[in-house]
PDB file of C-alpha atoms in Angstrom:
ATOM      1  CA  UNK I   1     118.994  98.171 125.658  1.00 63.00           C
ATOM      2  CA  UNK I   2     121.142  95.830 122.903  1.00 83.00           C
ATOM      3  CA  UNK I   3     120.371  96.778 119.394  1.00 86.00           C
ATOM      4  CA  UNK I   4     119.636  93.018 118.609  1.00 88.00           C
ATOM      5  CA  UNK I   5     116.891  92.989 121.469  1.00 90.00           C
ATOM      6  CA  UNK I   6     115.317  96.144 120.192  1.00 91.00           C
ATOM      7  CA  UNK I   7     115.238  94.290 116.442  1.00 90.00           C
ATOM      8  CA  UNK I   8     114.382  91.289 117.855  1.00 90.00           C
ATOM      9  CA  UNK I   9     111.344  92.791 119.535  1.00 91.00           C
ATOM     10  CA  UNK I  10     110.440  95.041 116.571  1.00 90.00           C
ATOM     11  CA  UNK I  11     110.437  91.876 114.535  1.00 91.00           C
ATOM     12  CA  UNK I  12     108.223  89.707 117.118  1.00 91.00           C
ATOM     13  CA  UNK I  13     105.771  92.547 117.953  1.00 93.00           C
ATOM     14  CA  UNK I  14     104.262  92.559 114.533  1.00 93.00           C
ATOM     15  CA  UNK I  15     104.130  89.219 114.384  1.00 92.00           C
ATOM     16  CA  UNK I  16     102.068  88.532 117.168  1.00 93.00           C
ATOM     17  CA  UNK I  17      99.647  91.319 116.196  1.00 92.00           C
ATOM     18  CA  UNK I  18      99.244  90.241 112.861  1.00 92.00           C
ATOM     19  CA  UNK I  19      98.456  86.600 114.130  1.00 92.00           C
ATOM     20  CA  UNK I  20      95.918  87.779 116.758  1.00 93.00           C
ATOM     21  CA  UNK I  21      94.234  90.442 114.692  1.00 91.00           C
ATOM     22  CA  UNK I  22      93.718  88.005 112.180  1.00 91.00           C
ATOM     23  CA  UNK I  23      92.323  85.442 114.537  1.00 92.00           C
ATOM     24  CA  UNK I  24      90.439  88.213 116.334  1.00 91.00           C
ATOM     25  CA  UNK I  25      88.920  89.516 112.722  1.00 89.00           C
ATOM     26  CA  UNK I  26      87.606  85.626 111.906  1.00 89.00           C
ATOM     27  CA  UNK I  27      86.046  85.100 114.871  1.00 91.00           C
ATOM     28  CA  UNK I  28      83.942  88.836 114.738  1.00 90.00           C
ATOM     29  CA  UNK I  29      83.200  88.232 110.827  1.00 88.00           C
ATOM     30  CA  UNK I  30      82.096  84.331 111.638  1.00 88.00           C
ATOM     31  CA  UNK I  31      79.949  85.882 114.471  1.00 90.00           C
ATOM     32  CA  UNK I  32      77.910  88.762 113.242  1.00 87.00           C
ATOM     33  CA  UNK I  33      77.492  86.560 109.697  1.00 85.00           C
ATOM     34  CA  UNK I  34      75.781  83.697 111.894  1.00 88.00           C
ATOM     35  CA  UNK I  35      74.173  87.006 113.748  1.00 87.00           C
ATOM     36  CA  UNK I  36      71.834  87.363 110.684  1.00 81.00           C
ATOM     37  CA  UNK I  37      71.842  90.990 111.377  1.00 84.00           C
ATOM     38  CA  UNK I  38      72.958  92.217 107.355  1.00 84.00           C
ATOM     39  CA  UNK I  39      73.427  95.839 108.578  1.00 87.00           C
ATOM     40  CA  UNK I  40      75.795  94.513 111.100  1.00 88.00           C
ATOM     41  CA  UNK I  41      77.697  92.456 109.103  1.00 87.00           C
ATOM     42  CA  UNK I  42      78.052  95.466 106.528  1.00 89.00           C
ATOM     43  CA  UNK I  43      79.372  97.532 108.997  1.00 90.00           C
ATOM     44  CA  UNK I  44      82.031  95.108 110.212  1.00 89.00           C
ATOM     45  CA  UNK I  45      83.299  94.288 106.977  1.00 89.00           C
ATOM     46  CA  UNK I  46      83.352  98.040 105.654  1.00 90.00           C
ATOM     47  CA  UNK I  47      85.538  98.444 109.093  1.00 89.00           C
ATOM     48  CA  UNK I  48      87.957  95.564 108.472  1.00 88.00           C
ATOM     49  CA  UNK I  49      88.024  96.619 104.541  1.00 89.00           C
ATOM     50  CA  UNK I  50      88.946  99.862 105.412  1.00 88.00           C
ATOM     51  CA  UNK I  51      90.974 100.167 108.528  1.00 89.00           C
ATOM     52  CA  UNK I  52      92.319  96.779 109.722  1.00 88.00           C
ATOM     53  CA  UNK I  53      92.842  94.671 106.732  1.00 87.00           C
ATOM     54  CA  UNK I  54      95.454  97.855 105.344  1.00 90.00           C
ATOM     55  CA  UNK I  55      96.876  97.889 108.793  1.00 91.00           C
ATOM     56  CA  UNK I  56      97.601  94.433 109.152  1.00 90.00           C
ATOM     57  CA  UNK I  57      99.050  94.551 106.049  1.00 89.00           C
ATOM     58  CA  UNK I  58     101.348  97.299 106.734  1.00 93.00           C
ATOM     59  CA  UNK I  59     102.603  95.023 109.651  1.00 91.00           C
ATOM     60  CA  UNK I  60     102.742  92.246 107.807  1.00 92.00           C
ATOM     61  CA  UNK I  61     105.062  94.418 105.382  1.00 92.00           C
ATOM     62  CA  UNK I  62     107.507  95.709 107.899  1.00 93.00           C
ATOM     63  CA  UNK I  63     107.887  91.687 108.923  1.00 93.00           C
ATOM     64  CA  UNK I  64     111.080  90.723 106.051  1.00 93.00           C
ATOM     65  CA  UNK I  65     112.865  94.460 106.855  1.00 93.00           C
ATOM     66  CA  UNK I  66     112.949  94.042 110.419  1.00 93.00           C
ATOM     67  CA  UNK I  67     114.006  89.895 109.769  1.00 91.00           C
ATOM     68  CA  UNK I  68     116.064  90.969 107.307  1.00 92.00           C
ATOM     69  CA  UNK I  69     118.209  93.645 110.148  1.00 91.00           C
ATOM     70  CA  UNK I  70     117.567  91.260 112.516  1.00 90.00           C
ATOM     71  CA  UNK I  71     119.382  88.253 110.810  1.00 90.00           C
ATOM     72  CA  UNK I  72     122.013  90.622 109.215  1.00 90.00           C
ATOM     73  CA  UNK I  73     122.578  91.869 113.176  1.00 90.00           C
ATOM     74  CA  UNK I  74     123.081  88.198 114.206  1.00 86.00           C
ATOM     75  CA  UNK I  75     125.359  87.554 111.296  1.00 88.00           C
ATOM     76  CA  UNK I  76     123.252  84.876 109.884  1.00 87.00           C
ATOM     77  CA  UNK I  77     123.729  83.497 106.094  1.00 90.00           C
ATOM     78  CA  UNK I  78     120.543  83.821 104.403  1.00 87.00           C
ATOM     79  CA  UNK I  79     121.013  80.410 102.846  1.00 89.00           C
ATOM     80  CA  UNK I  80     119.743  78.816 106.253  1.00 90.00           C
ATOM     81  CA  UNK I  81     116.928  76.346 105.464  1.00 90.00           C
ATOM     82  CA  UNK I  82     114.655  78.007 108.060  1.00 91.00           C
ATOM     83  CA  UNK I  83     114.458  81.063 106.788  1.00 92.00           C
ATOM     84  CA  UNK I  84     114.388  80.236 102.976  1.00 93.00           C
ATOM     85  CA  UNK I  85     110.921  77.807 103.810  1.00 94.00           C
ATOM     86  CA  UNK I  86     109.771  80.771 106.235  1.00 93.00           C
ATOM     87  CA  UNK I  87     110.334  83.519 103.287  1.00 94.00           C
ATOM     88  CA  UNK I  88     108.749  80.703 101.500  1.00 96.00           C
ATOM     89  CA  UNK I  89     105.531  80.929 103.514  1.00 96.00           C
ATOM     90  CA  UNK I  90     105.572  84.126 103.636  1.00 96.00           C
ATOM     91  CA  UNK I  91     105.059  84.636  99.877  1.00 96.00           C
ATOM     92  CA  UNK I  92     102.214  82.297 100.566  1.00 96.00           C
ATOM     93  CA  UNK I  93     100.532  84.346 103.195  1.00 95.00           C
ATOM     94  CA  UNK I  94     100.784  87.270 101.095  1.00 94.00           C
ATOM     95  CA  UNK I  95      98.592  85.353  98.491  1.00 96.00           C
ATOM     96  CA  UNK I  96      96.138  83.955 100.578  1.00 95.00           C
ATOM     97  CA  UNK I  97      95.407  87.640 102.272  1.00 92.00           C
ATOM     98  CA  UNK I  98      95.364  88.971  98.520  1.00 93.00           C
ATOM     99  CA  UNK I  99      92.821  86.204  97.658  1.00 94.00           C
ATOM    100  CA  UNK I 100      91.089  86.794 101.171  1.00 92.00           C
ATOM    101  CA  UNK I 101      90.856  90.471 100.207  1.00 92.00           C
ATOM    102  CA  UNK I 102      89.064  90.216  97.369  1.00 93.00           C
ATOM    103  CA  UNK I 103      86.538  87.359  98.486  1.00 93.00           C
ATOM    104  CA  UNK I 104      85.789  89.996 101.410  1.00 91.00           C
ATOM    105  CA  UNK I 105      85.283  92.621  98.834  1.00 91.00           C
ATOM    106  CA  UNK I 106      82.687  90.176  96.581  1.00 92.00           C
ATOM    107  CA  UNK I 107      81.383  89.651 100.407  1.00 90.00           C
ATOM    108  CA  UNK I 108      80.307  93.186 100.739  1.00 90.00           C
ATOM    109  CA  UNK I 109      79.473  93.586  97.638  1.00 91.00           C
ATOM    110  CA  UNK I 110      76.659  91.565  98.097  1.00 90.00           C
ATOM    111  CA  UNK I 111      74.994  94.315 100.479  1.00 85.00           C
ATOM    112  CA  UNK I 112      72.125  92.634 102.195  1.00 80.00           C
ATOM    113  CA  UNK I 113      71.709  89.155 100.066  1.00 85.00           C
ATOM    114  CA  UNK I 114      72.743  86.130 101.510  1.00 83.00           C
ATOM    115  CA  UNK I 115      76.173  85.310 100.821  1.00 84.00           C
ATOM    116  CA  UNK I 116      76.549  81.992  98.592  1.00 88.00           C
ATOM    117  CA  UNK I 117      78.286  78.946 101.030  1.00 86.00           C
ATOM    118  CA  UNK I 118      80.671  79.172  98.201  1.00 90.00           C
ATOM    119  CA  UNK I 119      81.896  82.769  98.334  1.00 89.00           C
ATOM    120  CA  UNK I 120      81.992  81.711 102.204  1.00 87.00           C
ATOM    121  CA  UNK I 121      83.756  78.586 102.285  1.00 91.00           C
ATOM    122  CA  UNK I 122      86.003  80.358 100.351  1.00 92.00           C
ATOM    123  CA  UNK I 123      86.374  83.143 102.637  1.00 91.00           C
ATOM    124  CA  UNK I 124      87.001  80.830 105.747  1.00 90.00           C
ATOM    125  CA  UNK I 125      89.325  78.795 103.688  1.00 94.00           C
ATOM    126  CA  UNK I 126      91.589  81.052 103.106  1.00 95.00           C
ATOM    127  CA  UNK I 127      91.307  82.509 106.065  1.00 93.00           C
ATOM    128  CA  UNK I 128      92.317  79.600 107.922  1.00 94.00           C
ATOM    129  CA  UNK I 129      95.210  78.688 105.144  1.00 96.00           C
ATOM    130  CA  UNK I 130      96.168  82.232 106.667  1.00 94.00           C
ATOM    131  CA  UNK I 131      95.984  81.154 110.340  1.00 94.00           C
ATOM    132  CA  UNK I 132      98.141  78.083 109.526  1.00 96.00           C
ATOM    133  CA  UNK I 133     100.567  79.637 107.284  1.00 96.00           C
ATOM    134  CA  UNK I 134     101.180  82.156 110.472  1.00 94.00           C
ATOM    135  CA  UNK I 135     101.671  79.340 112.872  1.00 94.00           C
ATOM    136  CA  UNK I 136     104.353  77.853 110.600  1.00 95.00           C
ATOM    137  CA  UNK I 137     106.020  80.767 110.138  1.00 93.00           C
ATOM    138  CA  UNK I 138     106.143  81.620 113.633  1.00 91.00           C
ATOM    139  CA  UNK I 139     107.063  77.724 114.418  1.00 93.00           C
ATOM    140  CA  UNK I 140     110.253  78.081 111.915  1.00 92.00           C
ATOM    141  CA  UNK I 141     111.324  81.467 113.568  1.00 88.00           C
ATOM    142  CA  UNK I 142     110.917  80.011 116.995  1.00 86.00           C
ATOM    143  CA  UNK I 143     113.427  76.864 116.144  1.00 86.00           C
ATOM    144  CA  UNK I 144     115.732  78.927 114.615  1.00 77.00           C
ATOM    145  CA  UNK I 145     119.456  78.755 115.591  1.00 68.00           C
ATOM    146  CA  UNK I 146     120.532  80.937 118.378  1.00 60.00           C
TER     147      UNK I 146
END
Protein backbone atom coordinates (compact mmCIF):
# COMPACT_ATOMS: atom_id res chain seq x y z
CA UNK A 1 0.00 0.00 0.00
CA UNK A 2 1.46 3.83 -0.96
CA UNK A 3 2.54 5.69 2.06
CA UNK A 4 0.32 8.70 0.93
CA UNK A 5 -2.84 6.32 0.91
CA UNK A 6 -2.04 4.97 4.31
CA UNK A 7 -1.75 8.96 5.54
CA UNK A 8 -4.44 9.84 3.61
CA UNK A 9 -6.65 7.27 5.29
CA UNK A 10 -5.19 7.84 8.78
CA UNK A 11 -6.10 11.45 8.25
CA UNK A 12 -9.84 10.77 6.91
CA UNK A 13 -10.62 7.98 9.45
CA UNK A 14 -10.62 10.33 12.36
CA UNK A 15 -12.37 12.65 10.72
CA UNK A 16 -15.31 10.84 9.98
CA UNK A 17 -15.46 9.43 13.52
CA UNK A 18 -15.18 12.56 15.12
CA UNK A 19 -18.09 13.97 12.89
CA UNK A 20 -20.40 10.98 13.53
CA UNK A 21 -19.66 10.53 17.20
CA UNK A 22 -20.43 13.95 17.65
CA UNK A 23 -23.65 13.78 15.74
CA UNK A 24 -24.35 10.40 17.33
CA UNK A 25 -23.64 12.02 21.06
CA UNK A 26 -26.37 15.08 20.23
CA UNK A 27 -28.89 13.08 19.16
CA UNK A 28 -28.60 10.45 22.53
CA UNK A 29 -28.14 13.65 24.93
CA UNK A 30 -31.28 15.54 23.02
CA UNK A 31 -33.16 12.18 23.51
CA UNK A 32 -32.88 10.94 27.02
CA UNK A 33 -33.10 14.97 28.14
CA UNK A 34 -36.67 15.08 26.35
CA UNK A 35 -36.89 11.33 28.03
CA UNK A 36 -37.50 13.09 31.43
CA UNK A 37 -35.88 10.16 32.99
CA UNK A 38 -32.99 12.41 35.32
CA UNK A 39 -31.20 9.14 36.29
CA UNK A 40 -30.88 8.43 32.66
CA UNK A 41 -29.73 11.49 31.56
CA UNK A 42 -27.03 11.40 34.48
CA UNK A 43 -25.80 8.35 33.36
CA UNK A 44 -25.35 9.37 29.73
CA UNK A 45 -23.65 12.44 30.40
CA UNK A 46 -21.24 10.90 33.17
CA UNK A 47 -20.50 8.34 30.06
CA UNK A 48 -19.85 10.99 27.40
CA UNK A 49 -17.90 13.18 30.22
CA UNK A 50 -15.82 10.47 30.91
CA UNK A 51 -15.15 8.20 28.03
CA UNK A 52 -16.22 9.74 24.69
CA UNK A 53 -15.85 13.40 24.97
CA UNK A 54 -11.69 12.58 25.92
CA UNK A 55 -11.74 10.17 23.07
CA UNK A 56 -13.06 12.30 20.55
CA UNK A 57 -10.78 14.66 21.55
CA UNK A 58 -7.81 12.57 21.24
CA UNK A 59 -8.98 12.08 17.55
CA UNK A 60 -9.65 15.31 17.04
CA UNK A 61 -5.88 15.90 18.22
CA UNK A 62 -4.16 13.45 15.97
CA UNK A 63 -6.27 15.43 12.97
CA UNK A 64 -3.25 18.53 12.19
CA UNK A 65 -0.21 15.64 12.66
CA UNK A 66 -1.59 13.31 10.31
CA UNK A 67 -2.65 16.67 7.80
CA UNK A 68 0.37 17.99 8.57
CA UNK A 69 2.44 14.35 7.06
CA UNK A 70 -0.10 14.13 4.78
CA UNK A 71 0.40 17.59 3.05
CA UNK A 72 4.23 17.47 3.67
CA UNK A 73 3.94 13.79 1.69
CA UNK A 74 2.11 15.54 -1.20
CA UNK A 75 4.58 18.36 -1.23
CA UNK A 76 2.05 20.96 -0.59
CA UNK A 77 3.03 24.72 0.59
CA UNK A 78 1.27 25.40 3.68
CA UNK A 79 0.45 28.87 2.45
CA UNK A 80 -2.55 27.30 0.37
CA UNK A 81 -5.75 29.22 1.20
CA UNK A 82 -7.59 25.95 1.96
CA UNK A 83 -5.75 24.82 4.48
CA UNK A 84 -4.91 28.17 6.29
CA UNK A 85 -9.17 28.80 6.59
CA UNK A 86 -9.40 24.91 7.48
CA UNK A 87 -6.54 25.30 10.35
CA UNK A 88 -8.61 28.33 10.82
CA UNK A 89 -11.73 26.35 11.72
CA UNK A 90 -10.11 24.12 13.35
CA UNK A 91 -8.95 26.49 16.13
CA UNK A 92 -12.62 27.24 16.19
CA UNK A 93 -13.82 23.75 16.78
CA UNK A 94 -11.40 23.36 19.44
CA UNK A 95 -13.21 26.32 21.24
CA UNK A 96 -16.57 25.45 20.76
CA UNK A 97 -15.86 21.66 22.21
CA UNK A 98 -13.92 23.53 25.14
CA UNK A 99 -17.04 25.73 25.69
CA UNK A 100 -19.31 22.57 25.01
CA UNK A 101 -17.29 20.79 27.70
CA UNK A 102 -17.85 22.85 30.30
CA UNK A 103 -21.69 23.67 29.63
CA UNK A 104 -21.95 19.67 29.81
CA UNK A 105 -20.12 19.75 33.04
CA UNK A 106 -22.63 22.76 34.60
CA UNK A 107 -25.25 20.16 32.88
CA UNK A 108 -24.41 17.43 35.25
CA UNK A 109 -23.79 19.35 37.78
CA UNK A 110 -27.20 20.06 38.12
CA UNK A 111 -27.94 16.29 39.23
CA UNK A 112 -31.65 15.84 39.06
CA UNK A 113 -33.01 19.68 38.67
CA UNK A 114 -34.23 20.76 35.56
CA UNK A 115 -31.71 22.19 33.44
CA UNK A 116 -32.33 26.09 32.71
CA UNK A 117 -33.35 26.52 28.59
CA UNK A 118 -30.38 28.71 28.92
CA UNK A 119 -27.63 26.34 30.05
CA UNK A 120 -29.43 24.22 27.16
CA UNK A 121 -29.66 26.44 24.35
CA UNK A 122 -26.32 26.92 25.08
CA UNK A 123 -25.40 23.42 25.03
CA UNK A 124 -27.16 22.75 21.58
CA UNK A 125 -25.65 25.88 20.27
CA UNK A 126 -22.51 25.04 20.47
CA UNK A 127 -23.02 21.86 19.70
CA UNK A 128 -24.34 22.55 16.43
CA UNK A 129 -21.57 25.52 15.80
CA UNK A 130 -19.53 22.13 16.26
CA UNK A 131 -21.50 20.13 13.64
CA UNK A 132 -21.08 23.02 11.15
CA UNK A 133 -17.60 23.90 11.83
CA UNK A 134 -16.94 19.93 10.96
CA UNK A 135 -18.81 20.11 7.74
CA UNK A 136 -16.67 23.07 6.63
CA UNK A 137 -13.71 21.64 7.47
CA UNK A 138 -14.39 18.51 5.82
CA UNK A 139 -15.92 20.64 2.70
CA UNK A 140 -12.36 22.59 2.42
CA UNK A 141 -10.36 19.23 2.64
CA UNK A 142 -12.61 17.64 0.10
CA UNK A 143 -11.94 20.64 -2.63
CA UNK A 144 -8.54 20.64 -2.01
CA UNK A 145 -6.03 20.44 -4.93
CA UNK A 146 -5.04 17.05 -6.02
Amino acid sequence: MDNYLLLKIAHSLPAILVFVGLLVHVLMLWKAARGGDAAVLQRKLRRTRLISLPLLGVLALSLPVSGWCLVNSAGLPLGQLWLLASSGLYVLLMLFGLLLAGRLAAWQALGATPAPTRLLRFTGVYAGLMVLVLLAILGLMGAKPV
